[in-house]
N, CA, C and O atoms as a CHARMM CRD file, in Angstrom:
* protein
*
  276
    1    1 MET  N     14.24900  12.05400   7.44200 PROA 1      0.00000
    2    1 MET  CA    13.24200  12.17700   8.17500 PROA 1      0.00000
    3    1 MET  C     12.02100  11.44600   7.94000 PROA 1      0.00000
    4    1 MET  O     11.58900  11.40600   6.78800 PROA 1      0.00000
    5    2 VAL  N     11.37500  10.83200   8.91700 PROA 2      0.00000
    6    2 VAL  CA    10.31300   9.84500   8.51600 PROA 2      0.00000
    7    2 VAL  C      9.10300  10.47000   9.01600 PROA 2      0.00000
    8    2 VAL  O      9.07600  10.84800  10.18700 PROA 2      0.00000
    9    3 ARG  N      8.10200  10.61900   8.25700 PROA 3      0.00000
   10    3 ARG  CA     6.67500  11.11600   8.44400 PROA 3      0.00000
   11    3 ARG  C      5.89500   9.93100   9.06700 PROA 3      0.00000
   12    3 ARG  O      6.03600   8.78400   8.64500 PROA 3      0.00000
   13    4 LYS  N      5.12800  10.23100  10.01400 PROA 4      0.00000
   14    4 LYS  CA     4.22400   9.45200  10.62500 PROA 4      0.00000
   15    4 LYS  C      2.89000   9.32200   9.84600 PROA 4      0.00000
   16    4 LYS  O      2.45000  10.41900   9.50100 PROA 4      0.00000
   17    5 ARG  N      2.21700   8.37300   9.52200 PROA 5      0.00000
   18    5 ARG  CA     0.98700   8.31600   8.87100 PROA 5      0.00000
   19    5 ARG  C     -0.02800   8.78000   9.93500 PROA 5      0.00000
   20    5 ARG  O      0.07200   8.36300  11.08900 PROA 5      0.00000
   21    6 LYS  N     -0.99500   9.62600   9.57300 PROA 6      0.00000
   22    6 LYS  CA    -2.00600  10.13300  10.34100 PROA 6      0.00000
   23    6 LYS  C     -3.04000   9.04000  10.44500 PROA 6      0.00000
   24    6 LYS  O     -3.19000   8.22300   9.53700 PROA 6      0.00000
   25    7 SER  N     -3.76300   9.02800  11.56900 PROA 7      0.00000
   26    7 SER  CA    -5.00200   8.05800  11.77000 PROA 7      0.00000
   27    7 SER  C     -6.13100   8.74100  10.95700 PROA 7      0.00000
   28    7 SER  O     -6.37000   9.94800  10.91200 PROA 7      0.00000
   29    8 VAL  N     -6.82600   7.66000  10.27800 PROA 8      0.00000
   30    8 VAL  CA    -8.34200   8.01300   9.75500 PROA 8      0.00000
   31    8 VAL  C     -9.17400   7.12800  10.30300 PROA 8      0.00000
   32    8 VAL  O     -8.80800   6.13000  10.92500 PROA 8      0.00000
   33    9 HSD  N    -10.54900   7.52500  10.05100 PROA 9      0.00000
   34    9 HSD  CA   -11.52600   6.67800  10.54700 PROA 9      0.00000
   35    9 HSD  C    -11.90700   5.52700   9.64500 PROA 9      0.00000
   36    9 HSD  O    -12.07300   5.76200   8.44900 PROA 9      0.00000
   37   10 CYS  N    -12.04200   4.44900  10.05800 PROA 10     0.00000
   38   10 CYS  CA   -12.40400   3.02800   9.31300 PROA 10     0.00000
   39   10 CYS  C    -13.75600   3.27800   8.60100 PROA 10     0.00000
   40   10 CYS  O    -14.74000   3.74000   9.17800 PROA 10     0.00000
   41   11 ILE  N    -13.71300   2.92300   7.26500 PROA 11     0.00000
   42   11 ILE  CA   -14.87300   2.99700   6.46400 PROA 11     0.00000
   43   11 ILE  C    -15.98900   2.04600   7.07300 PROA 11     0.00000
   44   11 ILE  O    -17.17100   2.33000   6.87900 PROA 11     0.00000
   45   12 GLY  N    -15.67000   1.03300   7.73400 PROA 12     0.00000
   46   12 GLY  CA   -16.64500   0.01000   8.29300 PROA 12     0.00000
   47   12 GLY  C    -17.16700   0.53300   9.62300 PROA 12     0.00000
   48   12 GLY  O    -18.36800   0.67200   9.85500 PROA 12     0.00000
   49   13 CYS  N    -16.21500   0.80800  10.46100 PROA 13     0.00000
   50   13 CYS  CA   -16.83600   0.95100  12.00100 PROA 13     0.00000
   51   13 CYS  C    -16.40000   2.40100  12.62200 PROA 13     0.00000
   52   13 CYS  O    -16.72600   2.71600  13.76600 PROA 13     0.00000
   53   14 SER  N    -15.71200   3.17100  11.85300 PROA 14     0.00000
   54   14 SER  CA   -15.20100   4.59700  12.33300 PROA 14     0.00000
   55   14 SER  C    -14.21800   4.47200  13.35800 PROA 14     0.00000
   56   14 SER  O    -13.89100   5.53100  13.89300 PROA 14     0.00000
   57   15 ARG  N    -13.63900   3.36300  13.78300 PROA 15     0.00000
   58   15 ARG  CA   -12.33900   3.27300  14.58200 PROA 15     0.00000
   59   15 ARG  C    -11.19200   4.03600  13.89100 PROA 15     0.00000
   60   15 ARG  O    -11.15400   4.23300  12.67600 PROA 15     0.00000
   61   16 PRO  N    -10.26300   4.44600  14.77100 PROA 16     0.00000
   62   16 PRO  CA    -9.08600   4.96100  14.02600 PROA 16     0.00000
   63   16 PRO  C     -8.35700   3.92400  13.39300 PROA 16     0.00000
   64   16 PRO  O     -8.32700   2.81500  13.92700 PROA 16     0.00000
   65   17 THR  N     -7.68400   4.16800  12.17800 PROA 17     0.00000
   66   17 THR  CA    -6.84300   3.29000  11.69300 PROA 17     0.00000
   67   17 THR  C     -5.78800   3.83700  10.77700 PROA 17     0.00000
   68   17 THR  O     -6.18900   4.77700  10.09200 PROA 17     0.00000
   69   18 LYS  N     -4.58900   3.49600  10.60300 PROA 18     0.00000
   70   18 LYS  CA    -3.55600   3.90100   9.89900 PROA 18     0.00000
   71   18 LYS  C     -3.35100   3.25600   8.39900 PROA 18     0.00000
   72   18 LYS  O     -2.50800   3.61400   7.57600 PROA 18     0.00000
   73   19 SER  N     -4.25600   2.29700   8.26200 PROA 19     0.00000
   74   19 SER  CA    -4.22300   1.70000   6.97400 PROA 19     0.00000
   75   19 SER  C     -4.53700   2.39400   5.78100 PROA 19     0.00000
   76   19 SER  O     -5.51300   3.14400   5.77400 PROA 19     0.00000
   77   20 VAL  N     -3.75500   2.22400   4.64700 PROA 20     0.00000
   78   20 VAL  CA    -3.93400   2.79100   3.35500 PROA 20     0.00000
   79   20 VAL  C     -5.39200   2.35700   2.73300 PROA 20     0.00000
   80   20 VAL  O     -5.96900   3.02100   1.87100 PROA 20     0.00000
   81   21 THR  N     -5.84200   1.27800   3.24000 PROA 21     0.00000
   82   21 THR  CA    -7.03200   0.73400   2.55000 PROA 21     0.00000
   83   21 THR  C     -8.34200   1.67000   3.20100 PROA 21     0.00000
   84   21 THR  O     -9.40300   1.86400   2.60800 PROA 21     0.00000
   85   22 ARG  N     -8.03600   2.12400   4.38100 PROA 22     0.00000
   86   22 ARG  CA    -9.08000   2.85400   5.20600 PROA 22     0.00000
   87   22 ARG  C     -9.94300   1.99200   6.10100 PROA 22     0.00000
   88   22 ARG  O    -10.93900   2.44100   6.66900 PROA 22     0.00000
   89   23 TYR  N     -9.56400   0.83800   6.20200 PROA 23     0.00000
   90   23 TYR  CA   -10.23600  -0.32200   6.94200 PROA 23     0.00000
   91   23 TYR  C     -9.36600  -0.69300   8.14800 PROA 23     0.00000
   92   23 TYR  O     -8.14700  -0.82800   8.04500 PROA 23     0.00000
   93   24 CYS  N    -10.05500  -0.85700   9.32000 PROA 24     0.00000
   94   24 CYS  CA    -9.36000  -1.44100  10.33800 PROA 24     0.00000
   95   24 CYS  C     -8.95700  -3.07300  10.19900 PROA 24     0.00000
   96   24 CYS  O     -9.28700  -3.65300   9.16500 PROA 24     0.00000
   97   25 LYS  N     -8.35300  -3.68600  11.08800 PROA 25     0.00000
   98   25 LYS  CA    -8.10400  -4.94600  10.77800 PROA 25     0.00000
   99   25 LYS  C     -9.30300  -5.97900  10.78300 PROA 25     0.00000
  100   25 LYS  O     -9.33500  -7.01700  10.12200 PROA 25     0.00000
  101   26 ASP  N    -10.28500  -5.51400  11.64600 PROA 26     0.00000
  102   26 ASP  CA   -11.45900  -6.33100  11.85800 PROA 26     0.00000
  103   26 ASP  C    -12.61100  -6.00600  10.62400 PROA 26     0.00000
  104   26 ASP  O    -13.53000  -6.79400  10.40000 PROA 26     0.00000
  105   27 CYS  N    -12.46000  -4.97400  10.00400 PROA 27     0.00000
  106   27 CYS  CA   -13.34900  -4.66900   8.95700 PROA 27     0.00000
  107   27 CYS  C    -13.09000  -5.02300   7.40900 PROA 27     0.00000
  108   27 CYS  O    -13.93100  -5.20900   6.53000 PROA 27     0.00000
  109   28 ARG  N    -11.55900  -5.06400   7.32000 PROA 28     0.00000
  110   28 ARG  CA   -10.95300  -5.18900   6.12300 PROA 28     0.00000
  111   28 ARG  C    -11.22700  -6.17600   5.25300 PROA 28     0.00000
  112   28 ARG  O    -10.81800  -7.28400   5.60200 PROA 28     0.00000
  113   29 PRO  N    -11.91200  -6.09900   4.01300 PROA 29     0.00000
  114   29 PRO  CA   -12.42700  -7.23800   3.31300 PROA 29     0.00000
  115   29 PRO  C    -11.13000  -7.96900   2.56200 PROA 29     0.00000
  116   29 PRO  O    -10.08900  -7.33900   2.37300 PROA 29     0.00000
  117   30 ALA  N    -11.26500  -9.13400   2.21800 PROA 30     0.00000
  118   30 ALA  CA   -10.01200  -9.86400   1.77800 PROA 30     0.00000
  119   30 ALA  C     -9.75400  -9.33400   0.54100 PROA 30     0.00000
  120   30 ALA  O     -8.62700  -9.55800   0.09900 PROA 30     0.00000
  121   31 ALA  N    -10.60200  -8.60500  -0.22100 PROA 31     0.00000
  122   31 ALA  CA   -10.25300  -8.25300  -1.47700 PROA 31     0.00000
  123   31 ALA  C     -9.59100  -6.75200  -1.30500 PROA 31     0.00000
  124   31 ALA  O     -9.02400  -6.25700  -2.28000 PROA 31     0.00000
  125   32 ALA  N     -9.64900  -6.19100  -0.33600 PROA 32     0.00000
  126   32 ALA  CA    -9.11600  -4.79100  -0.16900 PROA 32     0.00000
  127   32 ALA  C     -7.59000  -4.78200  -0.20200 PROA 32     0.00000
  128   32 ALA  O     -6.93900  -5.47800   0.57700 PROA 32     0.00000
  129   33 HSD  N     -7.00300  -3.94900  -1.15500 PROA 33     0.00000
  130   33 HSD  CA    -5.57300  -3.78400  -1.34300 PROA 33     0.00000
  131   33 HSD  C     -5.44800  -2.33400  -1.53700 PROA 33     0.00000
  132   33 HSD  O     -6.34400  -1.61800  -1.98300 PROA 33     0.00000
  133   34 PRO  N     -4.06700  -1.87800  -1.10900 PROA 34     0.00000
  134   34 PRO  CA    -3.70200  -0.47500  -1.58800 PROA 34     0.00000
  135   34 PRO  C     -3.77100  -0.22300  -3.16900 PROA 34     0.00000
  136   34 PRO  O     -3.43800  -1.15900  -3.89600 PROA 34     0.00000
  137   35 TYR  N     -4.15300   0.90200  -3.70400 PROA 35     0.00000
  138   35 TYR  CA    -4.03900   1.26400  -5.10900 PROA 35     0.00000
  139   35 TYR  C     -2.67400   1.43800  -5.58700 PROA 35     0.00000
  140   35 TYR  O     -1.77200   1.85200  -4.85800 PROA 35     0.00000
  141   36 VAL  N     -2.52200   1.12400  -6.81000 PROA 36     0.00000
  142   36 VAL  CA    -1.38500   1.38800  -7.39300 PROA 36     0.00000
  143   36 VAL  C     -1.59100   2.45700  -8.45800 PROA 36     0.00000
  144   36 VAL  O     -2.51800   2.37100  -9.26400 PROA 36     0.00000
  145   37 GLN  N     -0.67100   3.52400  -8.45700 PROA 37     0.00000
  146   37 GLN  CA    -1.03400   4.68100  -9.36400 PROA 37     0.00000
  147   37 GLN  C      0.41800   4.99900  -9.89700 PROA 37     0.00000
  148   37 GLN  O      1.44100   4.70300  -9.28000 PROA 37     0.00000
  149   38 GLN  N      0.38400   5.59200 -11.03400 PROA 38     0.00000
  150   38 GLN  CA     1.43900   6.35900 -11.66600 PROA 38     0.00000
  151   38 GLN  C      1.29800   7.69900 -11.80600 PROA 38     0.00000
  152   38 GLN  O      0.40500   8.19100 -12.49500 PROA 38     0.00000
  153   39 VAL  N      2.21300   8.41600 -11.13200 PROA 39     0.00000
  154   39 VAL  CA     1.98600   9.92100 -10.98200 PROA 39     0.00000
  155   39 VAL  C      3.42900  10.61400 -11.35300 PROA 39     0.00000
  156   39 VAL  O      4.40700  10.55800 -10.60800 PROA 39     0.00000
  157   40 ASP  N      3.40300  11.22200 -12.52000 PROA 40     0.00000
  158   40 ASP  CA     4.76700  11.93800 -12.83300 PROA 40     0.00000
  159   40 ASP  C      5.91500  10.89100 -12.94800 PROA 40     0.00000
  160   40 ASP  O      7.00800  11.01900 -12.39600 PROA 40     0.00000
  161   41 ASN  N      5.57800   9.94400 -13.65100 PROA 41     0.00000
  162   41 ASN  CA     6.53100   8.83000 -13.93600 PROA 41     0.00000
  163   41 ASN  C      7.17900   8.04700 -12.53600 PROA 41     0.00000
  164   41 ASN  O      8.22800   7.40400 -12.53800 PROA 41     0.00000
  165   42 MET  N      6.40700   8.23900 -11.51100 PROA 42     0.00000
  166   42 MET  CA     6.67700   7.53500 -10.40300 PROA 42     0.00000
  167   42 MET  C      5.41800   6.62600 -10.16300 PROA 42     0.00000
  168   42 MET  O      4.30200   6.87000 -10.62200 PROA 42     0.00000
  169   43 ILE  N      5.79100   5.39800  -9.27600 PROA 43     0.00000
  170   43 ILE  CA     4.68900   4.48200  -9.08300 PROA 43     0.00000
  171   43 ILE  C      4.43400   4.60300  -7.68100 PROA 43     0.00000
  172   43 ILE  O      5.40800   4.50300  -6.93400 PROA 43     0.00000
  173   44 THR  N      3.25200   4.80800  -7.16500 PROA 44     0.00000
  174   44 THR  CA     2.85000   4.92600  -5.72100 PROA 44     0.00000
  175   44 THR  C      2.15700   3.54900  -5.47600 PROA 44     0.00000
  176   44 THR  O      1.46900   2.97000  -6.31700 PROA 44     0.00000
  177   45 PHE  N      2.41200   3.12300  -4.28200 PROA 45     0.00000
  178   45 PHE  CA     1.75600   1.80600  -3.72600 PROA 45     0.00000
  179   45 PHE  C      1.74800   1.78800  -2.32600 PROA 45     0.00000
  180   45 PHE  O      2.84400   1.75700  -1.76800 PROA 45     0.00000
  181   46 GLY  N      0.62400   1.80300  -1.57900 PROA 46     0.00000
  182   46 GLY  CA     0.50900   1.80800  -0.20200 PROA 46     0.00000
  183   46 GLY  C      1.18400   2.80500   0.62000 PROA 46     0.00000
  184   46 GLY  O      1.71900   2.60100   1.71000 PROA 46     0.00000
  185   47 GLY  N      1.09800   3.98400  -0.06500 PROA 47     0.00000
  186   47 GLY  CA     1.68900   5.15300   0.62200 PROA 47     0.00000
  187   47 GLY  C      3.24600   5.24800   0.36100 PROA 47     0.00000
  188   47 GLY  O      3.88600   6.08000   1.00400 PROA 47     0.00000
  189   48 LEU  N      3.80600   4.52800  -0.44700 PROA 48     0.00000
  190   48 LEU  CA     5.28000   4.55400  -0.88100 PROA 48     0.00000
  191   48 LEU  C      5.32400   5.00500  -2.23500 PROA 48     0.00000
  192   48 LEU  O      4.40400   4.82200  -3.03200 PROA 48     0.00000
  193   49 THR  N      6.57700   5.69500  -2.53800 PROA 49     0.00000
  194   49 THR  CA     6.75000   6.07300  -4.08200 PROA 49     0.00000
  195   49 THR  C      8.10500   5.34100  -4.48600 PROA 49     0.00000
  196   49 THR  O      9.10000   5.33900  -3.76200 PROA 49     0.00000
  197   50 PHE  N      8.02200   4.70100  -5.76200 PROA 50     0.00000
  198   50 PHE  CA     8.97900   4.14900  -6.25700 PROA 50     0.00000
  199   50 PHE  C      9.38100   4.63900  -7.75300 PROA 50     0.00000
  200   50 PHE  O      8.50600   5.21100  -8.40300 PROA 50     0.00000
  201   51 THR  N     10.42800   4.47700  -8.22400 PROA 51     0.00000
  202   51 THR  CA    10.73000   4.73400  -9.59700 PROA 51     0.00000
  203   51 THR  C     10.25900   3.35300 -10.27800 PROA 51     0.00000
  204   51 THR  O     10.04500   2.33200  -9.62500 PROA 51     0.00000
  205   52 PRO  N     10.12400   3.45300 -11.69000 PROA 52     0.00000
  206   52 PRO  CA     9.56400   2.22000 -12.39300 PROA 52     0.00000
  207   52 PRO  C     10.50800   1.09500 -12.25000 PROA 52     0.00000
  208   52 PRO  O     10.09400  -0.06400 -12.25600 PROA 52     0.00000
  209   53 GLU  N     11.81300   1.39700 -12.11800 PROA 53     0.00000
  210   53 GLU  CA    12.75200   0.11000 -11.77500 PROA 53     0.00000
  211   53 GLU  C     12.50100  -0.31700 -10.56900 PROA 53     0.00000
  212   53 GLU  O     12.37800  -1.53300 -10.41900 PROA 53     0.00000
  213   54 GLN  N     12.37500   0.49100  -9.52700 PROA 54     0.00000
  214   54 GLN  CA    12.27200  -0.06400  -8.18800 PROA 54     0.00000
  215   54 GLN  C     10.86200  -0.84800  -8.09400 PROA 54     0.00000
  216   54 GLN  O     10.76000  -1.90100  -7.46500 PROA 54     0.00000
  217   55 ALA  N      9.83200  -0.26500  -8.74500 PROA 55     0.00000
  218   55 ALA  CA     8.60400  -1.03900  -8.66800 PROA 55     0.00000
  219   55 ALA  C      8.80500  -2.35800  -9.43700 PROA 55     0.00000
  220   55 ALA  O      8.31700  -3.37900  -8.95300 PROA 55     0.00000
  221   56 ARG  N      9.38200  -2.40700 -10.41900 PROA 56     0.00000
  222   56 ARG  CA     9.55600  -3.66400 -11.10100 PROA 56     0.00000
  223   56 ARG  C     10.23100  -4.58900 -10.28200 PROA 56     0.00000
  224   56 ARG  O      9.75600  -5.72200 -10.20200 PROA 56     0.00000
  225   57 HSD  N     11.33800  -4.28600  -9.60900 PROA 57     0.00000
  226   57 HSD  CA    12.20600  -5.13800  -8.63900 PROA 57     0.00000
  227   57 HSD  C     11.22200  -5.59600  -7.58900 PROA 57     0.00000
  228   57 HSD  O     11.11300  -6.80700  -7.39800 PROA 57     0.00000
  229   58 LEU  N     10.47100  -4.71800  -6.87000 PROA 58     0.00000
  230   58 LEU  CA     9.43200  -5.14800  -5.86000 PROA 58     0.00000
  231   58 LEU  C      8.46500  -6.18900  -6.37900 PROA 58     0.00000
  232   58 LEU  O      8.10900  -7.16800  -5.72400 PROA 58     0.00000
  233   59 ALA  N      8.06700  -5.89900  -7.61400 PROA 59     0.00000
  234   59 ALA  CA     6.91600  -6.88900  -8.30200 PROA 59     0.00000
  235   59 ALA  C      7.70600  -8.28600  -8.45700 PROA 59     0.00000
  236   59 ALA  O      7.17800  -9.35600  -8.15500 PROA 59     0.00000
  237   60 ASP  N      8.89800  -8.19000  -8.91000 PROA 60     0.00000
  238   60 ASP  CA     9.62100  -9.62000  -9.02900 PROA 60     0.00000
  239   60 ASP  C      9.90000 -10.22900  -7.79500 PROA 60     0.00000
  240   60 ASP  O      9.93200 -11.45900  -7.75900 PROA 60     0.00000
  241   61 ALA  N     10.12500  -9.52100  -6.69500 PROA 61     0.00000
  242   61 ALA  CA    10.42700 -10.10300  -5.29100 PROA 61     0.00000
  243   61 ALA  C      9.00800 -10.57000  -4.71300 PROA 61     0.00000
  244   61 ALA  O      8.91400 -11.63400  -4.10100 PROA 61     0.00000
  245   62 ILE  N      8.05300  -9.84200  -4.90100 PROA 62     0.00000
  246   62 ILE  CA     6.75300 -10.53000  -4.49500 PROA 62     0.00000
  247   62 ILE  C      6.36600 -11.84200  -5.26100 PROA 62     0.00000
  248   62 ILE  O      6.04200 -12.87500  -4.67600 PROA 62     0.00000
  249   63 HSD  N      6.42500 -11.71500  -6.55600 PROA 63     0.00000
  250   63 HSD  CA     6.22700 -12.81300  -7.46000 PROA 63     0.00000
  251   63 HSD  C      7.10800 -14.14800  -6.87100 PROA 63     0.00000
  252   63 HSD  O      6.55100 -15.19700  -6.54800 PROA 63     0.00000
  253   64 ASP  N      8.42200 -13.95200  -6.79600 PROA 64     0.00000
  254   64 ASP  CA     9.36400 -14.92500  -6.37700 PROA 64     0.00000
  255   64 ASP  C      8.97800 -15.56800  -4.98600 PROA 64     0.00000
  256   64 ASP  O      9.04400 -16.77700  -4.76400 PROA 64     0.00000
  257   65 THR  N      8.57000 -14.61700  -4.08300 PROA 65     0.00000
  258   65 THR  CA     8.06500 -15.14600  -2.83800 PROA 65     0.00000
  259   65 THR  C      6.73100 -15.92900  -2.96800 PROA 65     0.00000
  260   65 THR  O      6.58300 -16.95700  -2.30700 PROA 65     0.00000
  261   66 ILE  N      6.01900 -15.60300  -3.57100 PROA 66     0.00000
  262   66 ILE  CA     4.73100 -16.30800  -3.81100 PROA 66     0.00000
  263   66 ILE  C      5.05000 -17.73700  -4.46100 PROA 66     0.00000
  264   66 ILE  O      4.47200 -18.74200  -4.04700 PROA 66     0.00000
  265   67 GLU  N      5.86800 -17.78300  -5.35800 PROA 67     0.00000
  266   67 GLU  CA     6.22000 -19.07700  -5.96000 PROA 67     0.00000
  267   67 GLU  C      6.90100 -20.04600  -5.03300 PROA 67     0.00000
  268   67 GLU  O      6.75700 -21.26300  -5.15000 PROA 67     0.00000
  269   68 GLU  N      7.64500 -19.47800  -4.11000 PROA 68     0.00000
  270   68 GLU  CA     8.23600 -20.22800  -3.07800 PROA 68     0.00000
  271   68 GLU  C      7.36900 -20.78300  -2.12000 PROA 68     0.00000
  272   68 GLU  O      7.73300 -21.84700  -1.62000 PROA 68     0.00000
  273   69 ALA  N      6.28800 -20.29000  -1.75100 PROA 69     0.00000
  274   69 ALA  CA     5.26400 -20.68300  -0.90800 PROA 69     0.00000
  275   69 ALA  C      4.54000 -21.80100  -1.28300 PROA 69     0.00000
  276   69 ALA  O      3.61500 -22.20300  -0.57700 PROA 69     0.00000
């Protein structure tokens, strides 16, 4: 079952957005990024929840992609 993300109002202009940063694409500052939190030994990022091992693999994959660019 896939849950659809509800729209929220943009912090900058009040247009509807589904972004976890709560900014629409026109108002999003370059430094805005989703929060990373640890909740009950799980890592949440951008509305997704990972085990610590999955989060570590994701971080490695992001790092490798940046190095290739």
